[in-house]
Every structure is written in structure tokens, then in C-alpha cells.
Short mmCIF file of C-alpha atoms in Angstrom, two decimals:
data_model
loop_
_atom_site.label_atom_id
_atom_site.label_comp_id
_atom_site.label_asym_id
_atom_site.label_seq_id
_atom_site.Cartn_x
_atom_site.Cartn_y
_atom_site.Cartn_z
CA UNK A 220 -44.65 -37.36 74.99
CA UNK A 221 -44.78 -36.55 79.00
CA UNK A 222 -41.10 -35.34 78.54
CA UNK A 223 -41.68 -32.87 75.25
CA UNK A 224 -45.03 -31.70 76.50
CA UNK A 225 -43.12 -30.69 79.91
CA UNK A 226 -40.14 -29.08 78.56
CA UNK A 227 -41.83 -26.66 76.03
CA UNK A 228 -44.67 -24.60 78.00
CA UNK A 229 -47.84 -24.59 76.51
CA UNK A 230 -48.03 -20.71 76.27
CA UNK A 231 -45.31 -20.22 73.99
CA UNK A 232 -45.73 -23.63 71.73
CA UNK A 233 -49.08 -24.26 71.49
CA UNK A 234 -49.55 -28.56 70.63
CA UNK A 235 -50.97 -28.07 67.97
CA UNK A 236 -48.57 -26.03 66.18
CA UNK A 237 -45.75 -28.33 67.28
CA UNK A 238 -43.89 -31.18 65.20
CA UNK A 239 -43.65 -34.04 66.99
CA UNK A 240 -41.02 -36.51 65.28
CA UNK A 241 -41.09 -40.34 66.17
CA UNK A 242 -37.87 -42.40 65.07
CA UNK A 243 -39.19 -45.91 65.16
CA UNK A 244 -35.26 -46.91 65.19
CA UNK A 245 -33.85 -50.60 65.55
CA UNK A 246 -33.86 -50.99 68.99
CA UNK A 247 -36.88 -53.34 69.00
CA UNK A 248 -35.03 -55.76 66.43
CA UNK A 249 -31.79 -55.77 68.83
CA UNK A 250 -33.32 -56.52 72.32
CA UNK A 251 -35.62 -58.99 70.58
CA UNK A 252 -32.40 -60.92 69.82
CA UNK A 253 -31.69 -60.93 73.46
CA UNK A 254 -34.51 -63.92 73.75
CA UNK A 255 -33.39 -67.08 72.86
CA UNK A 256 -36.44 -67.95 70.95
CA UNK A 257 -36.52 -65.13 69.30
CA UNK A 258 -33.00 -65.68 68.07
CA UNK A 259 -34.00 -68.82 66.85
CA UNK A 260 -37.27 -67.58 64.56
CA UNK A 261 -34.54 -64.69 63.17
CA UNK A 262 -31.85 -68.01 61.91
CA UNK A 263 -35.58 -69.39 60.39
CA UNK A 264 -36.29 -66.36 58.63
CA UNK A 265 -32.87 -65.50 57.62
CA UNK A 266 -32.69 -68.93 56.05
CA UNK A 267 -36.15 -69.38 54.62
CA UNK A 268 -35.43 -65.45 52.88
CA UNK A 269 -32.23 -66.57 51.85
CA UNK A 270 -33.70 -69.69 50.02
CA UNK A 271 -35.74 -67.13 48.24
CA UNK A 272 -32.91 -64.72 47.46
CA UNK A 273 -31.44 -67.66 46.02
CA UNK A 274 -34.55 -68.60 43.89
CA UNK A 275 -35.28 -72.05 45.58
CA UNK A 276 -39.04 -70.28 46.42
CA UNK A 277 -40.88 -67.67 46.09
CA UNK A 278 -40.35 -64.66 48.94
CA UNK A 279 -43.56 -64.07 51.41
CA UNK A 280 -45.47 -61.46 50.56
CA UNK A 281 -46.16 -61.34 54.65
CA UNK A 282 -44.29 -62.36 57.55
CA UNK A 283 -45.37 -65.94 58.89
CA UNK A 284 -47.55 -64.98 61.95
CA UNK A 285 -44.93 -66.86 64.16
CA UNK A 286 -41.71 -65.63 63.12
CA UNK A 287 -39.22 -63.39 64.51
CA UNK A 288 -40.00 -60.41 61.39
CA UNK A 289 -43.93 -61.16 61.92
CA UNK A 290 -43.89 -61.19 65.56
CA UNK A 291 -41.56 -57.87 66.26
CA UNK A 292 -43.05 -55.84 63.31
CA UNK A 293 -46.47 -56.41 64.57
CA UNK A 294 -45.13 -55.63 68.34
CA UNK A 295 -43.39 -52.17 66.55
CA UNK A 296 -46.14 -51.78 64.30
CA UNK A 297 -48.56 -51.93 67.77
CA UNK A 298 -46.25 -50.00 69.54
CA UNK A 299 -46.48 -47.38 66.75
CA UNK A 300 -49.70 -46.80 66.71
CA UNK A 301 -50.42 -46.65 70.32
CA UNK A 302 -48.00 -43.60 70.63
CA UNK A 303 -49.40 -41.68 67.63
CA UNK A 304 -52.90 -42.46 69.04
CA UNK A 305 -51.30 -40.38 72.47
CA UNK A 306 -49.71 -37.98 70.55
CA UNK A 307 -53.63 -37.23 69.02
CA UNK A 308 -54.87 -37.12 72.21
CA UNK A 309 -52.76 -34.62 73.50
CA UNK A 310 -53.66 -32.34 70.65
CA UNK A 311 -50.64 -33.07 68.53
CA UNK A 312 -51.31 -32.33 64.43
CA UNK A 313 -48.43 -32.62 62.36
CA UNK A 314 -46.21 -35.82 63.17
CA UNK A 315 -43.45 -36.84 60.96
CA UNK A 316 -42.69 -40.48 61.69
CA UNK A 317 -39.29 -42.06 60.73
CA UNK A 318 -38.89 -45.05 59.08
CA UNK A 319 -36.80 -47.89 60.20
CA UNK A 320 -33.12 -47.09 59.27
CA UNK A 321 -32.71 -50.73 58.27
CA UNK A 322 -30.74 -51.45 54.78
CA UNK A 323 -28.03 -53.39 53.68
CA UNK A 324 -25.94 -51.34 54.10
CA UNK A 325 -24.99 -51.63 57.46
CA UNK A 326 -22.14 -53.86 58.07
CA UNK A 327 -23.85 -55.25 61.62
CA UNK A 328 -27.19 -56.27 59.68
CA UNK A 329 -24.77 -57.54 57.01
CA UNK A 330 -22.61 -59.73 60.02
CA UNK A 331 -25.59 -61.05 61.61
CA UNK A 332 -27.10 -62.63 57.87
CA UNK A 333 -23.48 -63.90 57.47
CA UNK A 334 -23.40 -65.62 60.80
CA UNK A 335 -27.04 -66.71 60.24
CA UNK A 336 -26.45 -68.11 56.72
CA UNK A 337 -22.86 -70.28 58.69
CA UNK A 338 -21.37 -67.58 56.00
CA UNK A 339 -22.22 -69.71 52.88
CA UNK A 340 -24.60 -66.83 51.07
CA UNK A 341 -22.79 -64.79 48.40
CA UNK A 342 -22.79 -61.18 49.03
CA UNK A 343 -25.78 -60.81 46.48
CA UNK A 344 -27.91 -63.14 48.62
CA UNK A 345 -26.92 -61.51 51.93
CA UNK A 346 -28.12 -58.29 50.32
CA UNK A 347 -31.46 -59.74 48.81
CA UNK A 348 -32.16 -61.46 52.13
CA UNK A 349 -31.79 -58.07 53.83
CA UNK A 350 -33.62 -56.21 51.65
CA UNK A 351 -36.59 -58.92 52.21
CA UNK A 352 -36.42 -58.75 55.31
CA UNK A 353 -36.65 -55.52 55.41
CA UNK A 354 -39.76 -55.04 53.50
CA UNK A 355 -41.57 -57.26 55.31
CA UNK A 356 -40.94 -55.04 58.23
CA UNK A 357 -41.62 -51.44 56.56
CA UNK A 358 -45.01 -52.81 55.39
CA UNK A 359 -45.74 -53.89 59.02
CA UNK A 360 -44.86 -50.08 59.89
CA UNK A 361 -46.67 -48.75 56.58
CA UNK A 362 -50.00 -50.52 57.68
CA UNK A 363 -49.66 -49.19 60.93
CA UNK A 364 -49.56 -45.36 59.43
CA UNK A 365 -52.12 -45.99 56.68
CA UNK A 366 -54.82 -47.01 59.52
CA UNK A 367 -53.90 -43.98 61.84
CA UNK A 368 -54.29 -41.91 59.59
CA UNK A 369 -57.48 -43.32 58.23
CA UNK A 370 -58.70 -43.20 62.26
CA UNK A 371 -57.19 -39.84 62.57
CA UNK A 372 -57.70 -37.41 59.37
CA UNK A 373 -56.94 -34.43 61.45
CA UNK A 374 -53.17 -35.64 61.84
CA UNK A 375 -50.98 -34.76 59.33
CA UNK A 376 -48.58 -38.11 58.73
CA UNK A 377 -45.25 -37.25 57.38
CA UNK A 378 -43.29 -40.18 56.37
CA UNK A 379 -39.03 -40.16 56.18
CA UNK A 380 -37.77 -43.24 54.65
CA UNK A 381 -34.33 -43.63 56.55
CA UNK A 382 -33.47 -46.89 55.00
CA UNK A 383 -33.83 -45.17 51.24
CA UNK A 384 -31.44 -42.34 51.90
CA UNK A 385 -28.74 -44.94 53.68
CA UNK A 386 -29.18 -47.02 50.51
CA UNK A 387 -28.66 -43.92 48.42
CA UNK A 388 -25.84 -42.61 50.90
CA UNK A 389 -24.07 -45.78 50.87
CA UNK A 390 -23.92 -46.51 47.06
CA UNK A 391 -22.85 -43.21 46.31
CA UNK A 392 -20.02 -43.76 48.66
CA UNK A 393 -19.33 -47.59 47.49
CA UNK A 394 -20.06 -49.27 50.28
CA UNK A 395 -23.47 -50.56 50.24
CA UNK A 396 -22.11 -54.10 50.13
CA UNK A 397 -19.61 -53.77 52.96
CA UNK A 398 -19.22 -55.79 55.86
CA UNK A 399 -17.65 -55.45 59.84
CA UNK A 400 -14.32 -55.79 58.61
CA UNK A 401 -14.81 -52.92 56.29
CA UNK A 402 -15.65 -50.02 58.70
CA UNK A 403 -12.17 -49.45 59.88
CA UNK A 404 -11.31 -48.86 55.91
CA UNK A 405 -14.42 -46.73 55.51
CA UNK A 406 -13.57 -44.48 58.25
CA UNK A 407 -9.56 -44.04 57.98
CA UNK A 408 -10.22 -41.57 55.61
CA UNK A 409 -12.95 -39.23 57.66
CA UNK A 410 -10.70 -39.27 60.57
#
């Protein structure tokens, strides 16, 4: 915020008429897998979702409190809110806040479940156990944005689902199911 707020004077973009956009990206999933334990809640989670996927149990409709999904979506969730509540503060009015870009389509997310799962899970169960995982994180986010903008009516929220439009993007294109070794294949014919 310290870095847009310097770079675009004040007398020619007044705050409140600027858009302030917030990717809430993957990077806190990927350095959280840099902590052992961490790594080790993820392999829980991957296996107690792929159980699910595979109809042994029911899916949570939450994230255990300690679990890798429950404790990094609350950290992002936290994290979330924190900056929007700066971006208010600094007289900031319209924010449009992007979404996760987590689906199963990507052929990394698609690796690690693979490796998780000692690759016994099916393609359809690597794709279910994403997609779980997944919305236990976007309704971590999704809290997050419905009590900002209950605190903070005079912010106008607007909400890009990344992970929809890579779903959509990916099955037009056939390869929403692909994994590592695909993306060679997928991009011979762009280059």
C-alpha cells in the first residue's frame, strides 16, 4: 500500500477514486510447505480428503483447526483482512480482491496430491481431493471478505474468482486433468 500510495501522487489520483487490486495468490500455500510440520498436516489432509473423494467418509465442511488447510487459510484469511482494513484507512473505496488461483488444473497441485497419495489415487480422486481442498480454503478467504465488508460498508468488495476461470480455461482446452509430464505437450504447440 506504502509503494502504490507513493508512486501515484495524491493530486492527480485522488484514494478514493483509485482501484486497489489484491491477488491473494499461492505463495502462502508454497512457503508453508517449506516447514516440516507443516508438510506433514498437508500428507494428513491430502489423505483424510482423499478418503472422502473416495467415499470412505464424509468431506469436512471446515478445516480441522490444526491442519495444514485450517491453519494457512486462517493465517491468509488474517492476513487478508488486515491489509483491506489498511487499505480503508488510507481512504481506499473500491477494492477488487482476487481469489486464490488454486484448481485442479494445475499440473504442480496435481504432482504434489500424487506424491501425497504414494500415487495410488485415480485421476478422479486427485481431482476431487483438490477441489476439496480447495474449498475449504476459498471459504476461509470468503469469510474473511463477508466480515470486512460487514465492518466496512463504505468499501466496495469486488470479488474475481481465479480458480473458476482456470477451471473453465483448462476444460475448454482439455487439460483440466493433466499432470507435470503433460506441460511440455501442452505447450509444443503455443511455441
Amino acid at each position: 500500500l506504502a509503494r502504490a500510495d507513493r508512486r501515484l501522487p495524491t493530486e492527480q489520483f485522488p484514494v478514493g477514486e483509485r482501484l486497489l487490486v489484491v491477488h491473494t495468490g499461492g505463495n502462502d500455500l508454497l512457503l508453508a510447505l517449506l516447514l516440516p510440520p507443516l508438510t506433514l498436516l498437508l500428507w494428513l489432509d491430502v489423505l483424510a480428503l482423499s478418503g472422502a473423494s473416495a467415499g470412505l467418509w464424509s468431506p469436512p465442511a471446515r478445516p480441522a483447526h490444526l491442519s495444514f488447510i485450517g491453519l494457512v487459510s486462517r493465517r491468509s484469511a488474517q492476513e487478508l483482512r488486515r491489509l483491506l482494513r489498511a487499505a480503508e484507512s488510507r481512504g481506499y473505496r473500491l477494492v477488487l480482491v482476487s481469489r486464490l488461483p488454486l484448481s485442479p488444473c494445475i499440473p504442480l497441485a496435481r504432482a504434489l496430491v500424487t506424491l501425497l497419495t504414494f500415487g495410488l489415487a485415480p485421476t478422479a480422486h486427485v481431482t476431487a481431493t483438490l477441489r476439496s481442498c480447495f474449498r475449504l480454503f476459498g471459504a476461509a478467504l470468503d469469510e474473511a471478505l463477508a466480515g470486512f465488508a460487514a465492518e466496512a460498508p463504505a468499501v466496495r468488495l469486488l470479488v474475481l474468482d481465479e480458480a473458476a476461470l482456470l477451471d473453465d480455461l483448462s476444460a475448454a482446452e482439455g487439460a483440466d486433468a493433466c499432470g507435470l509430464l503433460w506441460v511440455p505437450r501442452l505447450l509444443a504447440p503455443r511455441v
